[in-house]
């Protein structure tokens, strides 16, 4: 009886230990979290960014690895298109050769890449996997990429938006000037109809303005005459 009791005690003692290991296991699974856009839309010939971010409970070291894979539509075949471990290693073969660029920053939890000169053949599923030992258990998010031709309507709307941004400020200035001129003209007409007489100060200002214009014209005339004389003496 004592032996069975001791055995039972040892059996009960195992349960707390298993419970601790279980919760530790859950903690490890959740210690590395990866997020990526579920759907990304792009246009032929225009660079596309595939965003991927991660959070790890461990500090980033040279053991951290990032792997991007691609799976074509209606296919189970996957191919590696990018690998990172201290340095970037984009694929050197296949349809993505020389078109994958690193745009992330591991110290900021960014594992993003970009695709240059995308085509309709690039449609498919892209997956981002990150391992930061001892954090190696994680989810693997998938991004569905859809590449299409940029239609005439989209191009037209872009041109229209650009035109509005460029010409709208100029149009506003012109309208304000026209309104100001119209108000000034209306005020002058109202004064002339009501028999408005100018004050001595206004008459004096107009006289000075006319005199200044006359002096300027006379000065220009003298300048032209002098220039003609110099040209004539140079020619002879």
PDB file of N, CA, C and O in Angstrom, residues 2 8 18-19 56 77 99 118 138 146 156 187 203:
ATOM      1  N   UNK A   2       1.926   1.207   0.740  1.00  0.00           N
ATOM      2  CA  UNK A   2       2.793   2.371   0.773  1.00  0.00           C
ATOM      3  C   UNK A   2       3.443   2.604  -0.575  1.00  0.00           C
ATOM      4  O   UNK A   2       3.618   3.729  -1.020  1.00  0.00           O
ATOM      5  N   UNK A   8       1.498   6.747  -6.659  1.00  0.00           N
ATOM      6  CA  UNK A   8       0.450   7.716  -6.960  1.00  0.00           C
ATOM      7  C   UNK A   8       0.924   9.132  -6.738  1.00  0.00           C
ATOM      8  O   UNK A   8       0.600  10.044  -7.483  1.00  0.00           O
ATOM      9  N   UNK A  18       3.986  18.827 -16.378  1.00  0.00           N
ATOM     10  CA  UNK A  18       3.435  18.810 -17.731  1.00  0.00           C
ATOM     11  C   UNK A  18       2.676  20.087 -18.023  1.00  0.00           C
ATOM     12  O   UNK A  18       2.699  20.610 -19.142  1.00  0.00           O
ATOM     13  N   UNK A  19       1.980  20.598 -16.996  1.00  0.00           N
ATOM     14  CA  UNK A  19       1.253  21.847 -17.193  1.00  0.00           C
ATOM     15  C   UNK A  19       2.184  22.996 -17.495  1.00  0.00           C
ATOM     16  O   UNK A  19       1.928  23.819 -18.368  1.00  0.00           O
ATOM     17  N   UNK A  56       9.046  39.651 -32.566  1.00  0.00           N
ATOM     18  CA  UNK A  56       9.717  38.536 -31.886  1.00  0.00           C
ATOM     19  C   UNK A  56      10.061  38.948 -30.461  1.00  0.00           C
ATOM     20  O   UNK A  56      10.394  40.107 -30.195  1.00  0.00           O
ATOM     21  N   UNK A  77       2.944  23.668 -56.730  1.00  0.00           N
ATOM     22  CA  UNK A  77       4.393  23.821 -56.794  1.00  0.00           C
ATOM     23  C   UNK A  77       4.794  25.188 -56.248  1.00  0.00           C
ATOM     24  O   UNK A  77       4.229  26.213 -56.621  1.00  0.00           O
ATOM     25  N   UNK A  99      14.600  40.572 -60.468  1.00  0.00           N
ATOM     26  CA  UNK A  99      13.427  41.445 -60.302  1.00  0.00           C
ATOM     27  C   UNK A  99      12.975  41.570 -58.855  1.00  0.00           C
ATOM     28  O   UNK A  99      12.046  42.327 -58.556  1.00  0.00           O
ATOM     29  N   UNK A 118       6.594  44.004 -63.031  1.00  0.00           N
ATOM     30  CA  UNK A 118       5.665  42.865 -62.908  1.00  0.00           C
ATOM     31  C   UNK A 118       4.890  42.627 -64.204  1.00  0.00           C
ATOM     32  O   UNK A 118       4.622  43.559 -64.966  1.00  0.00           O
ATOM     33  N   UNK A 138       5.972  29.775 -35.775  1.00  0.00           N
ATOM     34  CA  UNK A 138       5.214  30.964 -36.161  1.00  0.00           C
ATOM     35  C   UNK A 138       4.188  30.605 -37.226  1.00  0.00           C
ATOM     36  O   UNK A 138       4.200  29.509 -37.796  1.00  0.00           O
ATOM     37  N   UNK A 146      -2.452  40.183 -57.516  1.00  0.00           N
ATOM     38  CA  UNK A 146      -3.202  40.291 -58.772  1.00  0.00           C
ATOM     39  C   UNK A 146      -2.610  41.422 -59.594  1.00  0.00           C
ATOM     40  O   UNK A 146      -2.655  42.588 -59.186  1.00  0.00           O
ATOM     41  N   UNK A 156      -6.780  58.061 -67.589  1.00  0.00           N
ATOM     42  CA  UNK A 156      -7.472  59.325 -67.785  1.00  0.00           C
ATOM     43  C   UNK A 156      -7.751  60.005 -66.449  1.00  0.00           C
ATOM     44  O   UNK A 156      -7.595  61.223 -66.309  1.00  0.00           O
ATOM     45  N   UNK A 187     -17.790 100.307 -58.972  1.00  0.00           N
ATOM     46  CA  UNK A 187     -17.674 101.477 -58.113  1.00  0.00           C
ATOM     47  C   UNK A 187     -17.460 102.748 -58.893  1.00  0.00           C
ATOM     48  O   UNK A 187     -18.027 103.797 -58.597  1.00  0.00           O
ATOM     49  N   UNK A 203      -7.401 114.809 -57.360  1.00  0.00           N
ATOM     50  CA  UNK A 203      -6.969 115.526 -58.569  1.00  0.00           C
ATOM     51  C   UNK A 203      -5.475 115.708 -58.563  1.00  0.00           C
ATOM     52  O   UNK A 203      -4.789 115.541 -59.576  1.00  0.00           O
TER      53      UNK A 203
END
